[in-house]
Amino acid sequence: MPEDTPPSPPPPLPARPVREPDGVVVAERKAARTKPPALYQVVMLNDDYTPMEFVVMVLQRFFQRDMDTATHIMLQIHQQGRGVCGVYPKDVAATKVELVLTAARREGHPLQCIMEAA
């Protein structure tokens, strides 16, 4: 039975040498920071043919919205021509757009779903 080995420590951060007045060199570590991923809004657009019930179902199924929230977003889409379904990193937003479009086409609805930079 293999022994559990502790995980290796992360590599040290790059050091920046700093020369002190007395000639001593001190290495300072600069904290590495990563940018958070860019976020995108998934937006559904209104049309005159897709049933409101289908839009509510899509919001519940693909965006994990409860009935009240899904109905509110659906009414916003209906009245204002568009509604934000959620905000996600780019790859998640693109996947959700494809899921919605595939479900709409499968049911024969012309529902449009797009993503925009948040």
PDB file of C-alpha atoms in Angstrom:
ATOM      1  CA  MET A   1       0.000   0.000   0.000  1.00  0.00           C
ATOM      2  CA  PRO A   2       1.607   3.351  -1.061  1.00  0.00           C
ATOM      3  CA  GLU A   3       2.288   5.898   1.622  1.00  0.00           C
ATOM      4  CA  ASP A   4       0.520   9.241   1.483  1.00  0.00           C
ATOM      5  CA  THR A   5       3.002  11.890   0.507  1.00  0.00           C
ATOM      6  CA  PRO A   6       2.322  15.503   1.386  1.00  0.00           C
ATOM      7  CA  PRO A   7       1.764  17.807  -1.592  1.00  0.00           C
ATOM      8  CA  SER A   8       4.817  19.708  -2.733  1.00  0.00           C
ATOM      9  CA  PRO A   9       4.889  23.393  -1.807  1.00  0.00           C
ATOM     10  CA  PRO A  10       4.149  25.952  -4.515  1.00  0.00           C
ATOM     11  CA  PRO A  11       7.163  27.403  -6.334  1.00  0.00           C
ATOM     12  CA  PRO A  12       8.604  30.511  -4.671  1.00  0.00           C
ATOM     13  CA  LEU A  13       7.553  33.892  -5.962  1.00  0.00           C
ATOM     14  CA  PRO A  14      10.139  35.710  -8.097  1.00  0.00           C
ATOM     15  CA  ALA A  15      12.417  37.841  -5.934  1.00  0.00           C
ATOM     16  CA  ARG A  16      13.427  41.389  -6.763  1.00  0.00           C
ATOM     17  CA  PRO A  17      16.889  42.326  -5.410  1.00  0.00           C
ATOM     18  CA  VAL A  18      17.092  45.539  -3.399  1.00  0.00           C
ATOM     19  CA  ARG A  19      20.468  47.050  -2.532  1.00  0.00           C
ATOM     20  CA  GLU A  20      20.690  48.510   0.980  1.00  0.00           C
ATOM     21  CA  PRO A  21      22.863  51.618   1.649  1.00  0.00           C
ATOM     22  CA  ASP A  22      25.506  49.506   3.396  1.00  0.00           C
ATOM     23  CA  GLY A  23      25.930  47.289   0.319  1.00  0.00           C
ATOM     24  CA  VAL A  24      23.794  44.399   1.527  1.00  0.00           C
ATOM     25  CA  VAL A  25      21.424  42.970  -1.085  1.00  0.00           C
ATOM     26  CA  VAL A  26      17.971  41.989   0.178  1.00  0.00           C
ATOM     27  CA  ALA A  27      15.534  40.025  -1.960  1.00  0.00           C
ATOM     28  CA  GLU A  28      11.911  41.209  -1.776  1.00  0.00           C
ATOM     29  CA  ARG A  29       9.095  39.036  -2.979  1.00  0.00           C
ATOM     30  CA  LYS A  30       6.471  40.597  -5.151  1.00  0.00           C
ATOM     31  CA  ALA A  31       3.032  39.060  -4.716  1.00  0.00           C
ATOM     32  CA  ALA A  32       1.768  37.479  -7.917  1.00  0.00           C
ATOM     33  CA  ARG A  33      -1.796  38.507  -8.695  1.00  0.00           C
ATOM     34  CA  THR A  34      -4.036  37.047 -11.308  1.00  0.00           C
ATOM     35  CA  LYS A  35      -6.869  38.995 -12.829  1.00  0.00           C
ATOM     36  CA  PRO A  36     -10.353  37.649 -12.301  1.00  0.00           C
ATOM     37  CA  PRO A  37     -11.884  36.349 -15.541  1.00  0.00           C
ATOM     38  CA  ALA A  38     -13.878  38.757 -17.673  1.00  0.00           C
ATOM     39  CA  LEU A  39     -17.611  38.375 -17.109  1.00  0.00           C
ATOM     40  CA  TYR A  40     -20.353  38.203 -19.729  1.00  0.00           C
ATOM     41  CA  GLN A  41     -24.102  38.678 -19.488  1.00  0.00           C
ATOM     42  CA  VAL A  42     -26.316  36.039 -21.044  1.00  0.00           C
ATOM     43  CA  VAL A  43     -29.229  37.956 -22.593  1.00  0.00           C
ATOM     44  CA  MET A  44     -32.467  36.592 -24.067  1.00  0.00           C
ATOM     45  CA  LEU A  45     -34.229  38.625 -26.733  1.00  0.00           C
ATOM     46  CA  ASN A  46     -37.962  38.947 -27.197  1.00  0.00           C
ATOM     47  CA  ASP A  47     -39.818  37.535 -30.191  1.00  0.00           C
ATOM     48  CA  ASP A  48     -43.507  37.227 -30.984  1.00  0.00           C
ATOM     49  CA  TYR A  49     -43.563  33.445 -31.313  1.00  0.00           C
ATOM     50  CA  THR A  50     -41.772  31.732 -28.407  1.00  0.00           C
ATOM     51  CA  PRO A  51     -44.277  30.872 -25.654  1.00  0.00           C
ATOM     52  CA  MET A  52     -43.725  32.592 -22.314  1.00  0.00           C
ATOM     53  CA  GLU A  53     -43.944  29.215 -20.570  1.00  0.00           C
ATOM     54  CA  PHE A  54     -40.998  27.946 -22.622  1.00  0.00           C
ATOM     55  CA  VAL A  55     -38.893  30.978 -21.631  1.00  0.00           C
ATOM     56  CA  VAL A  56     -39.712  30.398 -17.958  1.00  0.00           C
ATOM     57  CA  MET A  57     -38.778  26.722 -18.303  1.00  0.00           C
ATOM     58  CA  VAL A  58     -35.448  27.632 -19.945  1.00  0.00           C
ATOM     59  CA  LEU A  59     -34.649  30.096 -17.163  1.00  0.00           C
ATOM     60  CA  GLN A  60     -35.388  27.464 -14.529  1.00  0.00           C
ATOM     61  CA  ARG A  61     -33.552  24.641 -16.278  1.00  0.00           C
ATOM     62  CA  PHE A  62     -30.395  26.342 -17.551  1.00  0.00           C
ATOM     63  CA  PHE A  63     -30.049  29.277 -15.143  1.00  0.00           C
ATOM     64  CA  GLN A  64     -31.371  27.641 -11.942  1.00  0.00           C
ATOM     65  CA  ARG A  65     -33.978  30.354 -11.371  1.00  0.00           C
ATOM     66  CA  ASP A  66     -36.988  29.770  -9.141  1.00  0.00           C
ATOM     67  CA  MET A  67     -40.478  30.232 -10.602  1.00  0.00           C
ATOM     68  CA  ASP A  68     -40.900  33.825  -9.353  1.00  0.00           C
ATOM     69  CA  THR A  69     -37.488  34.999 -10.585  1.00  0.00           C
ATOM     70  CA  ALA A  70     -37.892  33.207 -13.931  1.00  0.00           C
ATOM     71  CA  THR A  71     -41.319  34.803 -14.403  1.00  0.00           C
ATOM     72  CA  HIS A  72     -39.926  38.237 -13.546  1.00  0.00           C
ATOM     73  CA  ILE A  73     -37.080  37.868 -16.098  1.00  0.00           C
ATOM     74  CA  MET A  74     -39.519  36.536 -18.721  1.00  0.00           C
ATOM     75  CA  LEU A  75     -41.767  39.586 -18.234  1.00  0.00           C
ATOM     76  CA  GLN A  76     -38.756  41.874 -18.547  1.00  0.00           C
ATOM     77  CA  ILE A  77     -37.854  40.159 -21.833  1.00  0.00           C
ATOM     78  CA  HIS A  78     -41.451  40.496 -23.035  1.00  0.00           C
ATOM     79  CA  GLN A  79     -41.896  44.150 -22.035  1.00  0.00           C
ATOM     80  CA  GLN A  80     -38.421  45.588 -22.626  1.00  0.00           C
ATOM     81  CA  GLY A  81     -37.314  43.388 -25.522  1.00  0.00           C
ATOM     82  CA  ARG A  82     -34.442  41.774 -23.616  1.00  0.00           C
ATOM     83  CA  GLY A  83     -33.544  40.394 -20.213  1.00  0.00           C
ATOM     84  CA  VAL A  84     -30.371  39.350 -18.448  1.00  0.00           C
ATOM     85  CA  CYS A  85     -30.464  35.689 -17.439  1.00  0.00           C
ATOM     86  CA  GLY A  86     -27.145  35.705 -15.580  1.00  0.00           C
ATOM     87  CA  VAL A  87     -23.525  36.857 -15.552  1.00  0.00           C
ATOM     88  CA  TYR A  88     -20.747  34.285 -16.038  1.00  0.00           C
ATOM     89  CA  PRO A  89     -17.150  33.841 -17.191  1.00  0.00           C
ATOM     90  CA  LYS A  90     -16.867  33.728 -20.984  1.00  0.00           C
ATOM     91  CA  ASP A  91     -16.777  29.945 -21.458  1.00  0.00           C
ATOM     92  CA  VAL A  92     -19.725  29.361 -19.104  1.00  0.00           C
ATOM     93  CA  ALA A  93     -21.752  32.120 -20.794  1.00  0.00           C
ATOM     94  CA  ALA A  94     -21.033  30.688 -24.254  1.00  0.00           C
ATOM     95  CA  THR A  95     -22.106  27.225 -23.116  1.00  0.00           C
ATOM     96  CA  LYS A  96     -25.369  28.539 -21.650  1.00  0.00           C
ATOM     97  CA  VAL A  97     -26.147  30.423 -24.891  1.00  0.00           C
ATOM     98  CA  GLU A  98     -25.623  27.215 -26.884  1.00  0.00           C
ATOM     99  CA  LEU A  99     -27.798  25.190 -24.498  1.00  0.00           C
ATOM    100  CA  VAL A 100     -30.651  27.698 -24.794  1.00  0.00           C
ATOM    101  CA  LEU A 101     -30.413  27.925 -28.589  1.00  0.00           C
ATOM    102  CA  THR A 102     -30.289  24.132 -28.945  1.00  0.00           C
ATOM    103  CA  ALA A 103     -33.339  23.658 -26.707  1.00  0.00           C
ATOM    104  CA  ALA A 104     -35.266  26.367 -28.574  1.00  0.00           C
ATOM    105  CA  ARG A 105     -34.472  24.899 -32.010  1.00  0.00           C
ATOM    106  CA  ARG A 106     -35.361  21.390 -30.803  1.00  0.00           C
ATOM    107  CA  GLU A 107     -38.817  22.688 -29.812  1.00  0.00           C
ATOM    108  CA  GLY A 108     -39.172  24.765 -33.005  1.00  0.00           C
ATOM    109  CA  HIS A 109     -38.973  28.190 -31.320  1.00  0.00           C
ATOM    110  CA  PRO A 110     -37.081  31.176 -32.773  1.00  0.00           C
ATOM    111  CA  LEU A 111     -35.830  32.301 -29.321  1.00  0.00           C
ATOM    112  CA  GLN A 112     -32.577  34.271 -29.507  1.00  0.00           C
ATOM    113  CA  CYS A 113     -29.973  34.249 -26.755  1.00  0.00           C
ATOM    114  CA  ILE A 114     -26.717  36.207 -26.878  1.00  0.00           C
ATOM    115  CA  MET A 115     -23.812  37.090 -24.624  1.00  0.00           C
ATOM    116  CA  GLU A 116     -22.408  40.574 -24.027  1.00  0.00           C
ATOM    117  CA  ALA A 117     -19.469  41.832 -22.028  1.00  0.00           C
ATOM    118  CA  ALA A 118     -20.682  42.779 -18.549  1.00  0.00           C
TER     119      ALA A 118
END
